[in-house]
Amino acid sequence: MTLVWMVPATGLAAVLFALWLAQDVLKRDTGTPAMQEIAGMIFEGAMAFLSRQYRTIGILAVVTAVAVAVLVGSISDGVKPVLYDSANHQLTFSPEVVVGRWQEGLLTGIAFLVGAMCSGLAGYIGMFIAVRSNVRTAAAAQKSLKDAVTVSLRGGAVSGFLVVALSLLGVSGIFLVYSRILDHPPEIAPFLIVGFGFGASFVALFAQLGGGIYTKAADVGADLVGKVEAGIPEDDPRNAAVVADLVGDNVGDCAGRGADLFESMSAENIGAMILGVAIFSVTKNIEWIMFPLVLRSFGIIAAMAGLVSVPFFTDANPKSKQDPMTPLNYGYYVVSALSVIGLFIATKVMLGDAWYWFFFCGLIGIATGIAFVYITQYYTAGSWRPVQEIAEASRTGPATNIIIGTAVGFETTALTAIAIGLALIGAFALGSQADISPAIPPFTTGIFGTAVATMGMLMSAAYILSMDTFGPITDNAGGITEMSGAPESAREITDKLDAVGNTTKALTKGYAVASAGLAAFLLFSAYLDKVKERLEIPLTAELPIDLSKVDVFVGGLLGAMLVFLFSSLAIRAVGNAAGAIIEEVRRQFRSDPGIMAGTSRPDYAAAVDITAKAALREMVLPGILAVSMPVAVGLIFRYARHESVVTTLNGVTYTAHNASGWLAVSGTLIIGTIVGILMATVLNNGGGAWDNAKKFIESGGLKDEKGNTLGKGSEPHKAAVVGDTVGDPFKDTAGPSLHVLIKLLATITLVLAPLFIKSGSVTKTGTPTAQPGTTIEQQVPDLASHQTLQDTAQEAIAP
Amino acid sequence: MTLVWMVPATGLAAVLFALWLAQDVLKRDTGTPAMQEIAGMIFEGAMAFLSRQYRTIGILAVVTAVAVAVLVGSISDGVKPVLYDSANHQLTFSPEVVVGRWQEGLLTGIAFLVGAMCSGLAGYIGMFIAVRSNVRTAAAAQKSLKDAVTVSLRGGAVSGFLVVALSLLGVSGIFLVYSRILDHPPEIAPFLIVGFGFGASFVALFAQLGGGIYTKAADVGADLVGKVEAGIPEDDPRNAAVVADLVGDNVGDCAGRGADLFESMSAENIGAMILGVAIFSVTKNIEWIMFPLVLRSFGIIAAMAGLVSVPFFTDANPKSKQDPMTPLNYGYYVVSALSVIGLFIATKVMLGDAWYWFFFCGLIGIATGIAFVYITQYYTAGSWRPVQEIAEASRTGPATNIIIGTAVGFETTALTAIAIGLALIGAFALGSQADISPAIPPFTTGIFGTAVATMGMLMSAAYILSMDTFGPITDNAGGITEMSGAPESAREITDKLDAVGNTTKALTKGYAVASAGLAAFLLFSAYLDKVKERLEIPLTAELPIDLSKVDVFVGGLLGAMLVFLFSSLAIRAVGNAAGAIIEEVRRQFRSDPGIMAGTSRPDYAAAVDITAKAALREMVLPGILAVSMPVAVGLIFRYARHESVVTTLNGVTYTAHNASGWLAVSGTLIIGTIVGILMATVLNNGGGAWDNAKKFIESGGLKDEKGNTLGKGSEPHKAAVVGDTVGDPFKDTAGPSLHVLIKLLATITLVLAPLFIKSGSVTKTGTPTAQPGTTIEQQVPDLASHQTLQDTAQEAIAP
């Protein structure tokens, strides 16, 4: 327990840090009255949407929490503790129920609500500061680039650190309550808090969907009705949808991505704790369960140091006065370097004699994070082949722009899959070398290795999220500067910041996909541990999810299909919501000709309101699909099919009858995850590349045969605008929502696993045999009093 | 052997039928001299491309055949016969090698070449007739619709029946040679002829890629340089690329799709025969191996009757004089009805007492074929919501057209996945009810059930292919009519036929995807049977391909990625090749101003030649990726990782050590297949919907607020043209190539399985126990002399 004190300490430190940043930002200059007026409208619109959105989500969450509690309560058998049978070196389950099924349901429901609330709180406070930082950034941009960077980065960091802190405090707090205060054994508490992850995913799904639909509907709608139909420039104050567009940047990129990473961290943390249970049950060393929390605490320290270091790099490096991305990158290297040190301390102190294997696993995670920075930049930045290829293709019109853009988007899956594959194989292979005890097979430590890699990667989450929220703040600052008629010099600074913001937003999405990929295996294994726990099969037994079984295959086919259908609904939702805005702006142009003349002000609030309503309406269908499909697959297969699964451990053969429900769900979960990761990559990077191909042309990168620049307004530029518009719902609605879908699949199946499992469906045959490795020395502490020897191996539990 | 005589009989009948149709078509009127001149150019261009393409493919195929023979010869252990241990009711392997490894390599290489040659021959002859039918259809269109339908359908049927006949004769012929003439036991012959399937897939991959790239490069190139740049209409004789475009229709849709379905039928037939081996080994009833061949013979009869019936429906139904699709649909119902009768006879006579279960499986296959006719039409025909939605979205420009088109494309996966899932589960569940012998577990008969469903669906292949080739013939006839200045009435008839051709082409693609989906399971199981055969694990043991093993997961991730990357390369290839054509046409316009003025004729042959060169160059990279990636995955995992797989049958536990190679390949194969099916659906149907949204607008389906038609030349129409152009490489290059990729994955892994398997890597423990069901009466014939009892169960084969 040496380092566990760090968890509350760093959690509180992160909150205080965020509060300090918040008051620092809030006390700064709020600019001219014109700026304040526009910022006020954005603030009102954003908070109004957020309140309404969270009200809707709140109602859905309470209904779901009650449904989960009732379902788990009525279907579960209650929780039995995991025991270590030291004579046979294997894990078994006690026949006594330590948590009754209704209590289990209640605890799961409460955990769901706490997770949902923490996620909502983090999003709300972060947004509150972000939509107050934008005008201060605009004001600072009238002074200097450095001031503007400081304000926007600090404003973004409020959101970043609050999200991480609330996730850490939430998970550790509910774990503390369920294990210490309610006095449940520490090896079952992780199973009780999975509801927290589900709650966080649930909120994230709707936050990301609603926010993503809002932001792109407003963006596409404003562009189509303004730039295309009316022929007025972007962010022109005569366009009634322009404030909605600026509001959208916040609700999509800030609140949506915050909720996305909140649930990533929470779900993966809980999953890693579940994987630690198997090792804890043997070693009785609680560090295996607490390790993920401690590692994240080190991550917070590293992220704080990294963020504080950014201004120094700005001062030290004259080049960074030109390109604000450079100091941000240096800051990330500081975070990575400090993460390595933290990882070293945490693994050395907590993970016993074989710690170094897990240290290397963590290194793989950190390295994967850095690799994705480069992969994402290669595919989405104007300096490399992919974006330039799209810009080139724009010469022959929008069709070739789209064709090559699609080809680039598809292509990005290659490096992504190879990097994730290498990281998974590497972490698994290293982890499986760790010899902790003969009762712990290599695949258990191997999977724990992938969990350490995931947690290692997520150490930098607070910093990454700060950079991400930097994006909408600078985007907004640009809009405010434009609309308030600020001087050209300020606009130049905000343009520069905006370009950096686009890069950081793309990086965060790459980071989210990579972490989802690394975590896929850990979350799937946590689900299987939950299934084993329900079936009372030892956690160290391998439970084969056999792809050659038709149930797994069809479950997987449906999981892959879910990704496509969900993306389809999300993309279409943007189209539908954009239609609503376009009609409203047209109506305003018609009813008041003074708007176009610039003599009367359009009704921005009406456009904001209509966008909000449309986005909330449109988020329901994809959201319900995502939540209901895995449940439907599990229930249908549970009752319609009767496949069996056989596994053998130490001479005892376990046959799980009627296993089709959880088998099919396994297929849906894992193949849905694989396809989801790749599709999210395609949509995020394809969209980003289209966006930057347009910017590449705007910045004069394309020339005709005679060497004249083909810039804004040229035919290739028009073609590139089409690509950019197509990419918008891909990269900011469907893609990011897919990250959440993947995690939701994991958490929903984890929580509702009992629904898909026929209880008492396992028969056991054979006598336990002594393991080959019994002579190897091991670290089992003297806690034998806590262990009971089970002699039920020969007994058939069900006929 | 009661019905096996039908196989050569119907095969020859189909060849004779095709020859009769060919001479009927060839003796018809070849139209005006202007028509003949254009048709001559198309003929020359098409045959020149085909010769050059098959020369390239031929070289690649010979190299690959030698490589396969050497690889298999040097790595394999040779083939051991499957034995039935009747005392323990289980299948085992004889220790004696009946086919030495070098002989195995040689036979596999020869089978590869025979498969490749049959595929090439079918494509070549079919094309030869198709490019002679087009001008005759154009001539007939000057007389009547009915004449034009008859010529084009008969011309198409030459290709359709030849493809099916050559596949049937090829597979049965090589099986006959390898089993009877070379005197190998019939239970190992199916494993020896897998090379035939690989050869067919290999040719199909390059034929479809090369043809697909050619056709769309010519199409996109001709449109961009003609319609967009020069402002001249489609098929205008001043456009140098216009003949290349007409050539492209033939090499893509006719030769490409023919090769695609040739290998589908061949590979699935061989796969089904392999699955029959397990049942044959127990029952000693050769019908289980011959059944797929016989069922296809009935299919040929049904298809002939259906084709012959079409003119009657044209006469009988006055409505069909307007819409030629109606009699074609009636013909398909005739085929389906006769297939049911054939299925009944074949199952009843050949499949023993439990025949009716397999009859129902076959019915599911036939029903799935019909279901996909409706699913494809719903998503790609102008009469329903999806296409109309895209047309509506074109009002706000190309961006929204693309956004909604993408959403529709993604959406089409839902019904596809559900239909395939239902069919697979249904066929498997029914098949597993068939109680043939206690030694044959339900999962073996279940998988055989899915094979029967696949073969049932493929019974109509000859008819479907005839309808498919109808497409390019009528398309060409339209072009010839336009270019030769034929009267308006003829153009109206060819326009009508062209619209039907578009539908039949879309239907064929839906059919190909559905059959790939149904066959996925059967081909995967055949691969696992091959692995079991190599590992000397009984064919009736389940070999779990455990998704929770990191090797399977990463193999699957790479398989899914392969689908995206391959699509990316195929799509980009079209862009690159189109660029080459555009430059050539521009060069001709520049160097001879008389072309634009209409006074001099452009150099069509030069454009044809450049397109051919570009297409052949561009097909190499995606082709090599497809072939090398599964091999690379298998070899890397074989040497880098050392996972084990355990399975137990009748008390004997088999542990396969060093299984990572074939495990990872299993993941690549099956998840690549799942994603490939869905992605092909997206690309085919999305592209079809875009195409028909444009046609919907052209036919006056879209009106403005005042009720005026927004037809050709309107802004929405321009937007729809962008969507159509984007859809071209999707639906005619990448999508169809993905069908082939899926099958190639299956055949390449089947043939090269020994490469991924460390021989002698299985240890056996335990004593065989008598099966619970030994008292059940069974049909084992008196062939005990052929069986040897194996007592090696306790012996560890490898240390």
Short mmCIF file of C-alpha atoms in Angstrom, two decimals, chain A residues 101-250:
data_model
loop_
_atom_site.label_atom_id
_atom_site.label_comp_id
_atom_site.label_asym_id
_atom_site.label_seq_id
_atom_site.Cartn_x
_atom_site.Cartn_y
_atom_site.Cartn_z
CA ARG A 101 -28.25 -10.31 -6.10
CA TRP A 102 -30.48 -7.37 -5.18
CA GLN A 103 -27.62 -5.72 -3.36
CA GLU A 104 -25.47 -6.35 -6.43
CA GLY A 105 -28.10 -4.73 -8.63
CA LEU A 106 -28.36 -1.74 -6.33
CA LEU A 107 -24.59 -1.26 -6.12
CA THR A 108 -24.27 -1.55 -9.89
CA GLY A 109 -27.06 0.96 -10.44
CA ILE A 110 -25.51 3.39 -7.96
CA ALA A 111 -22.09 2.99 -9.59
CA PHE A 112 -23.73 3.69 -12.96
CA LEU A 113 -25.23 6.92 -11.65
CA VAL A 114 -22.01 8.03 -9.98
CA GLY A 115 -20.09 7.37 -13.21
CA ALA A 116 -22.69 9.24 -15.20
CA MET A 117 -22.64 12.18 -12.81
CA CYS A 118 -18.86 12.45 -12.66
CA SER A 119 -18.72 12.43 -16.44
CA GLY A 120 -21.42 15.06 -16.68
CA LEU A 121 -19.77 17.23 -14.03
CA ALA A 122 -16.38 17.08 -15.73
CA GLY A 123 -17.93 18.02 -19.06
CA TYR A 124 -19.99 20.84 -17.60
CA ILE A 125 -17.24 22.55 -15.62
CA GLY A 126 -14.72 22.13 -18.44
CA MET A 127 -17.11 23.69 -20.92
CA PHE A 128 -17.95 26.48 -18.49
CA ILE A 129 -14.31 27.54 -18.44
CA ALA A 130 -13.72 26.89 -22.14
CA VAL A 131 -16.52 29.19 -23.26
CA ARG A 132 -15.10 31.87 -20.97
CA SER A 133 -11.54 31.36 -22.20
CA ASN A 134 -12.41 32.00 -25.84
CA VAL A 135 -13.05 35.73 -25.49
CA ARG A 136 -10.01 36.11 -23.24
CA THR A 137 -7.92 34.41 -25.88
CA ALA A 138 -9.33 36.79 -28.48
CA ALA A 139 -8.44 39.70 -26.23
CA ALA A 140 -4.95 38.32 -25.60
CA ALA A 141 -4.47 37.87 -29.35
CA GLN A 142 -4.64 41.64 -29.65
CA LYS A 143 -1.47 41.76 -27.55
CA SER A 144 0.76 38.81 -28.45
CA LEU A 145 0.83 35.23 -29.63
CA LYS A 146 2.41 34.07 -26.39
CA ASP A 147 -0.37 35.55 -24.27
CA ALA A 148 -2.99 34.00 -26.51
CA VAL A 149 -1.34 30.57 -26.28
CA THR A 150 -1.12 30.83 -22.50
CA VAL A 151 -4.78 31.72 -22.05
CA SER A 152 -6.12 29.13 -24.46
CA LEU A 153 -3.90 26.34 -23.20
CA ARG A 154 -4.74 27.08 -19.56
CA GLY A 155 -8.42 27.26 -20.39
CA GLY A 156 -8.14 23.91 -22.13
CA ALA A 157 -6.20 22.46 -19.24
CA VAL A 158 -9.06 23.18 -16.84
CA SER A 159 -11.16 20.73 -18.79
CA GLY A 160 -8.29 18.27 -19.28
CA PHE A 161 -7.26 18.05 -15.64
CA LEU A 162 -10.80 18.05 -14.27
CA VAL A 163 -11.75 15.13 -16.53
CA VAL A 164 -8.76 13.09 -15.43
CA ALA A 165 -9.11 14.03 -11.77
CA LEU A 166 -12.81 13.24 -11.61
CA SER A 167 -12.24 9.90 -13.30
CA LEU A 168 -9.46 9.01 -10.88
CA LEU A 169 -11.30 10.23 -7.80
CA GLY A 170 -14.54 8.67 -8.99
CA VAL A 171 -13.12 5.22 -9.63
CA SER A 172 -10.95 5.18 -6.51
CA GLY A 173 -13.70 6.70 -4.39
CA ILE A 174 -16.34 4.19 -5.35
CA PHE A 175 -13.81 1.39 -5.00
CA LEU A 176 -13.00 2.64 -1.50
CA VAL A 177 -16.66 2.85 -0.54
CA TYR A 178 -17.53 -0.59 -1.94
CA SER A 179 -14.47 -2.35 -0.51
CA ARG A 180 -13.70 -0.61 2.78
CA ILE A 181 -16.86 1.07 3.94
CA LEU A 182 -19.31 -1.59 2.75
CA ASP A 183 -16.63 -4.14 3.62
CA HIS A 184 -16.72 -6.30 0.52
CA PRO A 185 -13.58 -8.31 -0.22
CA PRO A 186 -11.20 -6.31 -2.41
CA GLU A 187 -11.22 -9.03 -5.09
CA ILE A 188 -14.92 -8.61 -5.78
CA ALA A 189 -15.11 -4.82 -5.52
CA PRO A 190 -13.79 -4.28 -9.08
CA PHE A 191 -16.68 -6.38 -10.39
CA LEU A 192 -19.13 -4.26 -8.41
CA ILE A 193 -17.88 -0.95 -9.81
CA VAL A 194 -18.16 -1.87 -13.50
CA GLY A 195 -21.40 0.10 -13.42
CA PHE A 196 -19.27 3.24 -13.07
CA GLY A 197 -17.68 2.54 -16.45
CA PHE A 198 -21.06 1.82 -18.04
CA GLY A 199 -22.48 5.06 -16.64
CA ALA A 200 -19.52 7.00 -17.99
CA SER A 201 -19.85 5.33 -21.42
CA PHE A 202 -23.55 5.99 -21.48
CA VAL A 203 -23.12 9.70 -20.87
CA ALA A 204 -20.19 9.83 -23.26
CA LEU A 205 -22.19 8.19 -26.03
CA PHE A 206 -24.93 10.77 -25.91
CA ALA A 207 -22.59 13.67 -25.15
CA GLN A 208 -20.40 12.80 -28.12
CA LEU A 209 -23.31 12.01 -30.42
CA GLY A 210 -25.32 15.09 -29.45
CA GLY A 211 -22.30 17.37 -29.44
CA GLY A 212 -20.93 15.89 -32.66
CA ILE A 213 -24.24 16.22 -34.46
CA TYR A 214 -24.70 19.77 -33.16
CA THR A 215 -21.26 20.98 -34.16
CA LYS A 216 -21.30 19.55 -37.66
CA ALA A 217 -24.93 20.33 -38.40
CA ALA A 218 -24.20 23.94 -37.49
CA ASP A 219 -20.95 23.94 -39.45
CA VAL A 220 -22.33 22.28 -42.59
CA GLY A 221 -25.59 24.21 -42.35
CA ALA A 222 -23.86 27.56 -41.89
CA ASP A 223 -21.49 26.87 -44.78
CA LEU A 224 -24.16 25.67 -47.19
CA VAL A 225 -26.60 28.45 -46.52
CA GLY A 226 -23.97 31.16 -46.10
CA LYS A 227 -20.97 30.46 -48.31
CA VAL A 228 -22.75 28.45 -51.00
CA GLU A 229 -26.25 29.94 -51.19
CA ALA A 230 -25.84 33.54 -50.06
CA GLY A 231 -22.23 33.94 -51.08
CA ILE A 232 -21.07 35.53 -47.81
CA PRO A 233 -17.78 34.57 -46.09
CA GLU A 234 -17.32 32.15 -43.20
CA ASP A 235 -18.11 33.57 -39.74
CA ASP A 236 -19.95 36.51 -41.39
CA PRO A 237 -22.22 38.13 -38.76
CA ARG A 238 -25.11 38.27 -41.26
CA ASN A 239 -25.38 34.50 -41.12
CA ALA A 240 -27.85 33.53 -38.40
CA ALA A 241 -26.18 30.14 -38.00
CA VAL A 242 -22.74 31.53 -37.26
CA VAL A 243 -23.15 31.66 -33.49
CA ALA A 244 -24.53 28.13 -33.53
CA ASP A 245 -21.38 27.14 -35.40
CA LEU A 246 -19.18 28.66 -32.70
CA VAL A 247 -21.27 27.06 -29.97
CA GLY A 248 -20.85 23.77 -31.79
CA ASP A 249 -17.06 23.83 -31.54
CA ASN A 250 -17.41 23.78 -27.78
#
